[in-house]
Amino acid sequence: MPSPRRLHPAWIVLGALTVCMLASTGVRSVFGVYIKPMEEEMHWTRFELSTAAALGLLLLGAAGPFAGRLADRWGPARVIVLALMLLGVGSIASAFVTRLWQLFVTAGVIMAVGAGGAALSTGSAIVARWFDKHRGVAIGLAAGGMSAGQLVFVPLAATITYTYGWRWSFLWLGVGLLLLIVPVGIWLLRDTPEERGLRPVGATGPTQTAAQIASAQQAGRVSVTEAAQTLPFWLLMGSFFVCGYTSNGMVLTHFMPHALEHNFTAMQASAALGVMGAMNIVGTLGSGWLCDRLGRRVPLAIYYFVRGLSLLFLLYVWNVPSLHFWAALFGLNYISTVPPTTTLTANIYGRFSVGELSGWIFFAHQVGAALAAALAGWVYEWTGSYSPAFISAAVLAFAATGMTLMIREEPIRARPLQPAAAVTT
């Protein structure tokens, strides 16, 4: 066992995971930047592009359960590296599309599946295996990488797009992902501490043999069919559906065109997204810290309530300072929902169930995101305004506040067919 003063390798693995999450989230977050330029160059409608975005968000979520299941069985590190490769290839291919159906295939399918494989479900599986203690902070750091991805990539994509064109933006983001990020994953990501002769951070009790670890992993898994018989699983899915509806689907997809059509420039709007990304990091890290000290349900409920208020405030933004104030307010709780949701899943269902169950919970997130992306585009086509769509998002955020308060954070044991299910976290 390493000396108490020596940095535990778990933190190095977490650093690599954070970089990978930063890149995967950043690359998949930039589609909203391309909507107006693609409308002008390709003459595709807002409805058509919103549908492409919705397909991508839905498939990103649909990939989550399968990626999580593979992560639980084959190892999350391998899944993340392969997913990053696929995401990079899809981004490069998107630079060469000439027909709308090709965009659906590249950005709507290939990039979505790649992003889904390197998303919350696989990342949380690594964190749950490496950390018994400080799990909330660790999840917060990984989720902070997701926040930083938006902070870095959205302004970068906007700069490249409005300087050289959206095709060059797709191309260079994909090339950078393959050349700079994939090697980090190959070199530093590891599935479990046991494969290096180590123990998770904060682990107590006697050291287990490889056979005992494998037995505990099998016995401690709560399947999705077992989880579906419990109320917390549905409350987690329902609240995370709202998270996707109000964040990725509504704001990330449609904020940029909404701002441009309210007389803000592209750089002002992208700067606001940068402010949002910076505050994402603050909010997510703070959320992880709060989870480890104050619990998870009440902070999570507060995040959704504040999100609902901020969505209503967006309807009354009138100048650049108010736009940035809104971005800071919304950014504080944009990804802060991830640490409490993921740690609730790990604490209720066990660390060897996190990959698959988080995949299904994340799928609900992306169903909400896809519905919001499509619905907002349709509403805009019919009414010429995003206001009804933003109001619907605020109402759902208030509903999610109540759902989170109903969650009981008590461990769910595996069924009798798995008699050794007592894996405490």
Tab-separated table of C-alpha atoms in Angstrom:
chain	number	residue	atom	x	y	z
A	1	MET	CA	0.000	0.000	0.000
A	2	PRO	CA	1.398	3.427	-0.877
A	3	SER	CA	2.631	5.773	1.816
A	4	PRO	CA	-0.066	8.150	3.105
A	5	ARG	CA	2.003	11.075	1.825
A	6	ARG	CA	2.339	9.694	-1.665
A	7	LEU	CA	-0.165	10.739	-4.301
A	8	HIS	CA	-2.531	7.858	-4.861
A	9	PRO	CA	-2.548	6.815	-8.553
A	10	ALA	CA	-6.328	7.183	-8.474
A	11	TRP	CA	-5.840	10.939	-8.810
A	12	ILE	CA	-3.703	10.456	-11.931
A	13	VAL	CA	-6.372	8.230	-13.456
A	14	LEU	CA	-8.964	10.840	-12.495
A	15	GLY	CA	-6.895	13.555	-14.191
A	16	ALA	CA	-6.736	11.550	-17.415
A	17	LEU	CA	-10.464	10.842	-17.208
A	18	THR	CA	-11.160	14.548	-16.722
A	19	VAL	CA	-9.177	15.411	-19.857
A	20	CYS	CA	-11.055	12.759	-21.858
A	21	MET	CA	-14.427	13.949	-20.551
A	22	LEU	CA	-13.443	17.546	-21.349
A	23	ALA	CA	-12.700	16.680	-24.959
A	24	SER	CA	-15.651	14.371	-25.602
A	25	THR	CA	-18.161	16.765	-24.048
A	26	GLY	CA	-16.606	19.759	-25.754
A	27	VAL	CA	-16.677	18.276	-29.242
A	28	ARG	CA	-20.267	17.090	-28.930
A	29	SER	CA	-21.392	20.445	-27.471
A	30	VAL	CA	-20.614	22.675	-30.433
A	31	PHE	CA	-23.414	21.764	-32.859
A	32	GLY	CA	-25.463	24.828	-31.875
A	33	VAL	CA	-22.610	27.032	-33.132
A	34	TYR	CA	-23.033	25.587	-36.630
A	35	ILE	CA	-26.805	25.992	-36.997
A	36	LYS	CA	-26.891	29.535	-38.409
A	37	PRO	CA	-23.842	29.096	-40.709
A	38	MET	CA	-25.233	25.836	-42.102
A	39	GLU	CA	-28.614	27.467	-42.678
A	40	GLU	CA	-26.948	30.216	-44.691
A	41	GLU	CA	-24.582	28.025	-46.711
A	42	MET	CA	-26.594	24.844	-47.204
A	43	HIS	CA	-30.130	26.326	-47.025
A	44	TRP	CA	-31.241	23.705	-44.528
A	45	THR	CA	-34.110	24.805	-42.295
A	46	ARG	CA	-34.080	25.243	-38.525
A	47	PHE	CA	-36.504	22.318	-38.292
A	48	GLU	CA	-34.168	20.033	-40.263
A	49	LEU	CA	-31.087	20.987	-38.250
A	50	SER	CA	-32.993	20.728	-34.976
A	51	THR	CA	-34.081	17.226	-35.971
A	52	ALA	CA	-30.452	16.284	-36.701
A	53	ALA	CA	-29.474	17.632	-33.279
A	54	ALA	CA	-32.318	15.724	-31.649
A	55	LEU	CA	-31.261	12.467	-33.338
A	56	GLY	CA	-27.710	12.944	-32.109
A	57	LEU	CA	-28.810	13.654	-28.550
A	58	LEU	CA	-31.131	10.643	-28.538
A	59	LEU	CA	-28.517	8.224	-29.895
A	60	LEU	CA	-25.910	9.647	-27.537
A	61	GLY	CA	-28.188	8.632	-24.698
A	62	ALA	CA	-29.120	5.293	-26.265
A	63	ALA	CA	-25.434	4.402	-26.452
A	64	GLY	CA	-25.078	5.011	-22.704
A	65	PRO	CA	-26.642	1.781	-21.358
A	66	PHE	CA	-24.677	-0.374	-23.807
A	67	ALA	CA	-21.437	1.499	-23.131
A	68	GLY	CA	-22.088	1.251	-19.398
A	69	ARG	CA	-22.759	-2.468	-19.619
A	70	LEU	CA	-19.553	-2.965	-21.605
A	71	ALA	CA	-17.720	-0.838	-19.033
A	72	ASP	CA	-19.017	-3.011	-16.175
A	73	ARG	CA	-17.999	-6.198	-17.978
A	74	TRP	CA	-14.957	-5.354	-20.154
A	75	GLY	CA	-13.571	-2.261	-18.450
A	76	PRO	CA	-14.464	1.421	-18.872
A	77	ALA	CA	-10.974	2.536	-19.999
A	78	ARG	CA	-11.116	0.502	-23.204
A	79	VAL	CA	-14.647	1.700	-23.952
A	80	ILE	CA	-13.706	5.365	-23.499
A	81	VAL	CA	-10.670	5.152	-25.802
A	82	LEU	CA	-12.617	3.434	-28.592
A	83	ALA	CA	-15.468	5.928	-28.206
A	84	LEU	CA	-13.096	8.893	-28.494
A	85	MET	CA	-11.715	7.453	-31.719
A	86	LEU	CA	-15.214	7.121	-33.143
A	87	LEU	CA	-16.100	10.668	-32.089
A	88	GLY	CA	-13.007	12.046	-33.807
A	89	VAL	CA	-13.725	10.170	-37.026
A	90	GLY	CA	-17.324	11.400	-37.018
A	91	SER	CA	-16.239	15.011	-36.561
A	92	ILE	CA	-13.782	14.802	-39.447
A	93	ALA	CA	-16.409	13.173	-41.680
A	94	SER	CA	-18.895	15.956	-40.822
A	95	ALA	CA	-16.558	18.463	-42.443
A	96	PHE	CA	-17.194	16.902	-45.856
A	97	VAL	CA	-20.988	16.522	-45.918
A	98	THR	CA	-22.879	17.851	-48.937
A	99	ARG	CA	-26.347	16.418	-48.258
A	100	LEU	CA	-28.564	16.628	-45.201
A	101	TRP	CA	-28.726	12.832	-44.820
A	102	GLN	CA	-24.938	12.761	-44.629
A	103	LEU	CA	-25.039	15.186	-41.688
A	104	PHE	CA	-27.557	12.901	-40.004
A	105	VAL	CA	-25.119	9.981	-40.409
A	106	THR	CA	-21.940	11.771	-39.323
A	107	ALA	CA	-23.051	14.213	-36.617
A	108	GLY	CA	-26.344	12.513	-35.797
A	109	VAL	CA	-25.133	8.903	-35.590
A	110	ILE	CA	-21.336	8.431	-35.607
A	111	MET	CA	-20.455	11.369	-33.350
A	112	ALA	CA	-23.416	10.641	-31.089
A	113	VAL	CA	-22.443	7.012	-30.509
A	114	GLY	CA	-18.836	8.034	-29.893
A	115	ALA	CA	-19.843	10.727	-27.413
A	116	GLY	CA	-22.208	8.294	-25.702
A	117	GLY	CA	-19.387	5.828	-25.156
A	118	ALA	CA	-17.195	8.487	-23.523
A	119	ALA	CA	-19.890	10.036	-21.370
A	120	LEU	CA	-21.202	9.926	-17.832
A	121	SER	CA	-21.923	6.210	-17.632
A	122	THR	CA	-18.378	5.066	-18.439
A	123	GLY	CA	-16.661	7.903	-16.608
A	124	SER	CA	-18.626	7.314	-13.415
A	125	ALA	CA	-17.748	3.600	-13.580
A	126	ILE	CA	-14.051	4.485	-13.373
A	127	VAL	CA	-14.598	6.899	-10.493
A	128	ALA	CA	-16.738	4.419	-8.537
A	129	ARG	CA	-14.045	1.739	-8.833
A	130	TRP	CA	-11.109	3.947	-7.866
A	131	PHE	CA	-12.743	5.940	-5.041
A	132	ASP	CA	-14.507	4.673	-1.933
A	133	LYS	CA	-13.789	7.951	-0.156
A	134	HIS	CA	-14.051	11.428	-1.717
A	135	ARG	CA	-16.350	9.994	-4.377
A	136	GLY	CA	-18.407	13.184	-4.604
A	137	VAL	CA	-15.313	15.335	-5.113
A	138	ALA	CA	-13.950	12.895	-7.706
A	139	ILE	CA	-17.203	12.907	-9.656
A	140	GLY	CA	-17.218	16.690	-9.353
A	141	LEU	CA	-13.744	16.914	-10.867
A	142	ALA	CA	-14.659	14.622	-13.772
A	143	ALA	CA	-17.858	16.569	-14.325
A	144	GLY	CA	-15.787	19.736	-14.088
A	145	GLY	CA	-13.968	18.430	-17.132
A	146	MET	CA	-17.317	18.262	-18.894
A	147	SER	CA	-17.909	21.886	-17.910
A	148	ALA	CA	-14.445	22.920	-19.060
A	149	GLY	CA	-15.130	21.216	-22.379
A	150	GLN	CA	-17.896	23.682	-23.069
A	151	LEU	CA	-15.742	26.560	-21.819
A	152	VAL	CA	-12.903	25.626	-24.181
A	153	PHE	CA	-14.590	24.160	-27.237
A	154	VAL	CA	-17.642	26.367	-27.814
A	155	PRO	CA	-15.668	29.632	-28.116
A	156	LEU	CA	-12.976	27.761	-30.058
A	157	ALA	CA	-15.533	26.333	-32.482
A	158	ALA	CA	-17.188	29.745	-32.847
A	159	THR	CA	-13.845	31.417	-33.572
A	160	ILE	CA	-12.869	28.861	-36.212
A	161	THR	CA	-16.367	28.888	-37.718
A	162	TYR	CA	-16.692	32.649	-38.079
A	163	THR	CA	-13.098	32.954	-39.319
A	164	TYR	CA	-12.685	29.966	-41.638
A	165	GLY	CA	-16.100	28.257	-41.805
A	166	TRP	CA	-17.963	25.487	-40.052
A	167	ARG	CA	-16.304	22.742	-42.123
A	168	TRP	CA	-12.836	23.680	-40.884
A	169	SER	CA	-14.176	23.733	-37.339
A	170	PHE	CA	-15.511	20.172	-37.606
A	171	LEU	CA	-12.232	19.051	-39.208
A	172	TRP	CA	-9.764	20.512	-36.722
A	173	LEU	CA	-11.754	19.473	-33.671
A	174	GLY	CA	-11.772	15.884	-34.916
A	175	VAL	CA	-8.061	15.880	-35.775
A	176	GLY	CA	-7.167	17.369	-32.399
A	177	LEU	CA	-9.224	14.742	-30.613
A	178	LEU	CA	-7.433	11.872	-32.364
A	179	LEU	CA	-3.918	13.279	-32.052
A	180	LEU	CA	-3.997	14.834	-28.575
A	181	ILE	CA	-6.673	13.177	-26.437
A	182	VAL	CA	-6.802	9.533	-27.501
A	183	PRO	CA	-3.122	8.980	-26.526
A	184	VAL	CA	-3.868	10.334	-23.033
A	185	GLY	CA	-6.614	7.739	-22.610
A	186	ILE	CA	-4.431	4.893	-23.865
A	187	TRP	CA	-1.521	5.857	-21.629
A	188	LEU	CA	-3.167	6.775	-18.321
A	189	LEU	CA	-6.694	5.365	-18.010
A	190	ARG	CA	-7.007	2.142	-15.990
A	191	ASP	CA	-10.120	0.166	-15.115
A	192	THR	CA	-9.530	-0.726	-11.455
A	193	PRO	CA	-6.848	-0.169	-8.798
A	194	GLU	CA	-6.689	-3.922	-8.199
A	195	GLU	CA	-5.152	-4.545	-11.621
A	196	ARG	CA	-2.165	-2.486	-10.406
A	197	GLY	CA	-2.028	-4.124	-6.984
A	198	LEU	CA	-3.679	-1.123	-5.304
A	199	ARG	CA	-6.890	-0.447	-3.416
A	200	PRO	CA	-9.503	2.272	-3.973
A	201	VAL	CA	-9.002	5.574	-2.173
A	202	GLY	CA	-10.454	5.238	1.321
A	203	ALA	CA	-10.932	1.450	1.146
A	204	THR	CA	-11.073	-0.304	4.521
A	205	GLY	CA	-10.998	-3.920	5.647
A	206	PRO	CA	-8.728	-6.767	4.552
A	207	THR	CA	-7.189	-6.865	1.100
A	208	GLN	CA	-9.117	-9.167	-1.244
A	209	THR	CA	-7.734	-11.671	-3.713
A	210	ALA	CA	-8.534	-11.428	-7.425
A	211	ALA	CA	-11.064	-14.255	-7.057
A	212	GLN	CA	-12.757	-12.497	-4.135
A	213	ILE	CA	-12.900	-9.234	-6.070
A	214	ALA	CA	-14.471	-10.972	-9.078
A	215	SER	CA	-16.966	-12.708	-6.798
A	216	ALA	CA	-17.867	-9.469	-5.041
A	217	GLN	CA	-18.259	-7.725	-8.385
A	218	GLN	CA	-20.651	-10.386	-9.651
A	219	ALA	CA	-22.581	-10.647	-6.391
A	220	GLY	CA	-22.738	-6.905	-5.846
A	221	ARG	CA	-24.234	-6.005	-9.220
A	222	VAL	CA	-27.837	-4.829	-9.223
A	223	SER	CA	-29.230	-5.400	-12.708
A	224	VAL	CA	-31.393	-2.873	-14.496
A	225	THR	CA	-34.419	-5.178	-14.131
A	226	GLU	CA	-33.879	-5.258	-10.358
A	227	ALA	CA	-33.289	-1.506	-10.194
A	228	ALA	CA	-36.468	-0.912	-12.222
A	229	GLN	CA	-38.456	-2.443	-9.357
A	230	THR	CA	-37.340	0.343	-7.022
A	231	LEU	CA	-38.645	3.916	-6.815
A	232	PRO	CA	-35.258	5.707	-6.536
A	233	PHE	CA	-34.252	4.448	-9.986
A	234	TRP	CA	-37.313	6.029	-11.621
A	235	LEU	CA	-36.916	9.250	-9.663
A	236	LEU	CA	-33.289	9.469	-10.748
A	237	MET	CA	-34.281	8.802	-14.360
A	238	GLY	CA	-37.146	11.307	-14.220
A	239	SER	CA	-35.101	14.110	-12.726
A	240	PHE	CA	-32.230	13.490	-15.134
A	241	PHE	CA	-34.700	13.517	-18.045
A	242	VAL	CA	-35.495	17.078	-16.941
A	243	CYS	CA	-31.782	17.852	-16.660
A	244	GLY	CA	-31.271	16.884	-20.304
A	245	TYR	CA	-34.394	18.735	-21.432
A	246	THR	CA	-33.361	21.976	-19.749
A	247	SER	CA	-29.614	21.883	-20.528
A	248	ASN	CA	-28.260	20.049	-23.584
A	249	GLY	CA	-31.533	19.987	-25.484
A	250	MET	CA	-32.901	23.462	-24.813
A	251	VAL	CA	-30.009	25.771	-23.948
A	252	LEU	CA	-26.954	24.192	-25.540
A	253	THR	CA	-28.719	23.550	-28.856
A	254	HIS	CA	-30.791	26.726	-29.151
A	255	PHE	CA	-29.148	29.417	-27.041
A	256	MET	CA	-26.806	30.542	-29.826
A	257	PRO	CA	-29.508	31.099	-32.494
A	258	HIS	CA	-31.804	32.569	-29.814
A	259	ALA	CA	-29.139	35.111	-28.861
A	260	LEU	CA	-28.292	35.963	-32.474
A	261	GLU	CA	-31.944	36.672	-33.195
A	262	HIS	CA	-32.116	39.011	-30.169
A	263	ASN	CA	-29.417	41.304	-31.618
A	264	PHE	CA	-26.432	39.824	-29.820
A	265	THR	CA	-23.365	39.137	-31.957
A	266	ALA	CA	-21.899	35.685	-32.405
A	267	MET	CA	-18.891	36.590	-30.259
A	268	GLN	CA	-21.100	38.046	-27.492
A	269	ALA	CA	-23.174	34.867	-27.455
A	270	SER	CA	-20.129	32.582	-27.493
A	271	ALA	CA	-18.549	34.689	-24.727
A	272	ALA	CA	-21.706	34.130	-22.668
A	273	LEU	CA	-21.328	30.389	-23.231
A	274	GLY	CA	-17.738	30.759	-22.077
A	275	VAL	CA	-18.952	32.444	-18.887
A	276	MET	CA	-21.432	29.600	-18.468
A	277	GLY	CA	-18.661	27.053	-18.892
A	278	ALA	CA	-16.436	28.790	-16.323
A	279	MET	CA	-19.261	28.868	-13.798
A	280	ASN	CA	-19.999	25.222	-14.656
A	281	ILE	CA	-16.588	24.345	-13.259
A	282	VAL	CA	-17.186	26.315	-10.070
A	283	GLY	CA	-20.673	24.879	-9.616
A	284	THR	CA	-19.670	21.296	-10.374
A	285	LEU	CA	-16.656	21.252	-8.069
A	286	GLY	CA	-18.702	22.918	-5.349
A	287	SER	CA	-21.458	20.381	-5.900
A	288	GLY	CA	-19.058	17.470	-5.391
A	289	TRP	CA	-17.776	19.035	-2.176
A	290	LEU	CA	-21.332	19.568	-0.895
A	291	CYS	CA	-22.274	15.975	-1.743
A	292	ASP	CA	-19.508	14.618	0.484
A	293	ARG	CA	-20.455	16.872	3.393
A	294	LEU	CA	-24.137	17.798	3.292
A	295	GLY	CA	-25.775	14.941	1.400
A	296	ARG	CA	-27.212	14.843	-2.089
A	297	ARG	CA	-31.000	15.229	-2.228
A	298	VAL	CA	-31.397	18.789	-0.935
A	299	PRO	CA	-28.572	20.325	-2.999
A	300	LEU	CA	-29.899	18.539	-6.087
A	301	ALA	CA	-33.389	19.931	-5.468
A	302	ILE	CA	-31.959	23.435	-5.082
A	303	TYR	CA	-30.079	23.117	-8.370
A	304	TYR	CA	-33.254	22.306	-10.284
A	305	PHE	CA	-35.218	25.092	-8.601
A	306	VAL	CA	-32.572	27.703	-9.440
A	307	ARG	CA	-32.389	26.357	-12.990
A	308	GLY	CA	-36.103	26.916	-13.420
A	309	LEU	CA	-35.762	30.519	-12.234
A	310	SER	CA	-32.827	31.158	-14.563
A	311	LEU	CA	-34.751	29.847	-17.585
A	312	LEU	CA	-37.526	32.319	-16.865
A	313	PHE	CA	-34.968	35.102	-16.438
A	314	LEU	CA	-33.549	34.346	-19.915
A	315	LEU	CA	-36.791	35.656	-21.410
A	316	TYR	CA	-36.009	39.112	-19.972
A	317	VAL	CA	-32.311	39.464	-20.821
A	318	TRP	CA	-31.843	42.887	-22.387
A	319	ASN	CA	-28.110	43.680	-22.785
A	320	VAL	CA	-24.660	42.083	-22.616
A	321	PRO	CA	-24.193	42.450	-18.819
A	322	SER	CA	-27.582	40.845	-18.160
A	323	LEU	CA	-26.752	38.121	-20.684
A	324	HIS	CA	-23.529	37.341	-18.845
A	325	PHE	CA	-25.309	37.441	-15.493
A	326	TRP	CA	-27.805	34.891	-16.816
A	327	ALA	CA	-24.964	32.739	-18.174
A	328	ALA	CA	-23.219	32.777	-14.790
A	329	LEU	CA	-26.436	31.888	-12.940
A	330	PHE	CA	-27.357	29.085	-15.315
A	331	GLY	CA	-23.776	27.844	-15.446
A	332	LEU	CA	-23.612	27.360	-11.682
A	333	ASN	CA	-26.161	24.545	-11.881
A	334	TYR	CA	-25.724	23.345	-15.481
A	335	ILE	CA	-23.637	20.246	-14.665
A	336	SER	CA	-23.784	20.480	-10.871
A	337	THR	CA	-26.571	17.879	-11.048
A	338	VAL	CA	-24.046	15.215	-12.124
A	339	PRO	CA	-22.176	14.610	-8.813
A	340	PRO	CA	-25.326	14.122	-6.678
A	341	THR	CA	-27.088	12.014	-9.316
A	342	THR	CA	-24.087	9.742	-9.880
A	343	THR	CA	-23.168	9.380	-6.204
A	344	LEU	CA	-26.790	8.604	-5.366
A	345	THR	CA	-26.683	5.845	-7.978
A	346	ALA	CA	-23.427	4.429	-6.564
A	347	ASN	CA	-24.537	4.666	-2.941
A	348	ILE	CA	-27.960	3.124	-3.550
A	349	TYR	CA	-27.043	0.388	-6.052
A	350	GLY	CA	-23.323	-0.290	-5.453
A	351	ARG	CA	-20.120	0.612	-7.271
A	352	PHE	CA	-20.188	-2.363	-9.640
A	353	SER	CA	-23.640	-1.381	-10.923
A	354	VAL	CA	-22.817	2.235	-11.697
A	355	GLY	CA	-21.842	1.793	-15.354
A	356	GLU	CA	-25.027	0.112	-16.592
A	357	LEU	CA	-27.477	1.940	-14.332
A	358	SER	CA	-25.878	5.323	-15.002
A	359	GLY	CA	-26.148	4.469	-18.684
A	360	TRP	CA	-29.919	4.095	-18.380
A	361	ILE	CA	-30.222	7.219	-16.262
A	362	PHE	CA	-28.118	9.084	-18.815
A	363	PHE	CA	-30.333	7.693	-21.564
A	364	ALA	CA	-33.292	9.382	-19.860
A	365	HIS	CA	-31.211	12.575	-19.823
A	366	GLN	CA	-30.673	12.353	-23.568
A	367	VAL	CA	-34.306	11.496	-24.314
A	368	GLY	CA	-35.172	14.740	-22.567
A	369	ALA	CA	-32.441	16.547	-24.486
A	370	ALA	CA	-33.600	15.166	-27.841
A	371	LEU	CA	-37.220	16.064	-27.117
A	372	ALA	CA	-36.250	19.610	-26.134
A	373	ALA	CA	-33.974	20.104	-29.159
A	374	ALA	CA	-36.697	19.014	-31.582
A	375	LEU	CA	-39.563	20.704	-29.741
A	376	ALA	CA	-37.796	24.060	-29.507
A	377	GLY	CA	-37.016	23.952	-33.229
A	378	TRP	CA	-40.630	23.127	-34.048
A	379	VAL	CA	-41.935	25.850	-31.719
A	380	TYR	CA	-39.653	28.383	-33.366
A	381	GLU	CA	-40.854	27.375	-36.838
A	382	TRP	CA	-44.510	27.740	-35.771
A	383	THR	CA	-44.310	30.875	-33.627
A	384	GLY	CA	-41.080	32.647	-34.531
A	385	SER	CA	-40.059	32.587	-30.850
A	386	TYR	CA	-38.370	30.284	-28.353
A	387	SER	CA	-40.338	31.690	-25.382
A	388	PRO	CA	-42.929	28.855	-25.056
A	389	ALA	CA	-40.136	26.275	-25.186
A	390	PHE	CA	-38.102	27.993	-22.462
A	391	ILE	CA	-41.193	28.281	-20.270
A	392	SER	CA	-41.849	24.550	-20.631
A	393	ALA	CA	-38.272	23.888	-19.507
A	394	ALA	CA	-38.723	26.059	-16.416
A	395	VAL	CA	-41.898	24.216	-15.426
A	396	LEU	CA	-40.172	20.847	-15.729
A	397	ALA	CA	-37.227	22.090	-13.650
A	398	PHE	CA	-39.610	22.970	-10.827
A	399	ALA	CA	-41.163	19.490	-11.116
A	400	ALA	CA	-37.711	17.884	-10.847
A	401	THR	CA	-37.210	19.740	-7.568
A	402	GLY	CA	-40.012	17.693	-6.040
A	403	MET	CA	-38.817	14.424	-7.576
A	404	THR	CA	-35.359	14.685	-6.054
A	405	LEU	CA	-36.739	15.315	-2.579
A	406	MET	CA	-38.613	11.986	-2.812
A	407	ILE	CA	-35.420	9.908	-3.281
A	408	ARG	CA	-34.430	7.765	-0.293
A	409	GLU	CA	-30.682	7.208	-0.142
A	410	GLU	CA	-30.659	3.665	1.220
A	411	PRO	CA	-28.579	0.806	-0.267
A	412	ILE	CA	-30.511	-1.575	-2.502
A	413	ARG	CA	-29.230	-5.114	-2.125
A	414	ALA	CA	-29.135	-7.600	-4.957
A	415	ARG	CA	-31.831	-10.272	-5.055
A	416	PRO	CA	-31.409	-13.694	-3.350
A	417	LEU	CA	-30.028	-15.145	-6.558
A	418	GLN	CA	-26.943	-13.046	-5.769
A	419	PRO	CA	-26.346	-13.995	-2.137
A	420	ALA	CA	-23.113	-12.089	-1.570
A	421	ALA	CA	-24.516	-8.700	-2.463
A	422	ALA	CA	-23.224	-6.759	0.517
A	423	VAL	CA	-20.764	-4.441	-1.194
A	424	THR	CA	-20.802	-1.273	0.858
A	425	THR	CA	-19.830	2.055	-0.574
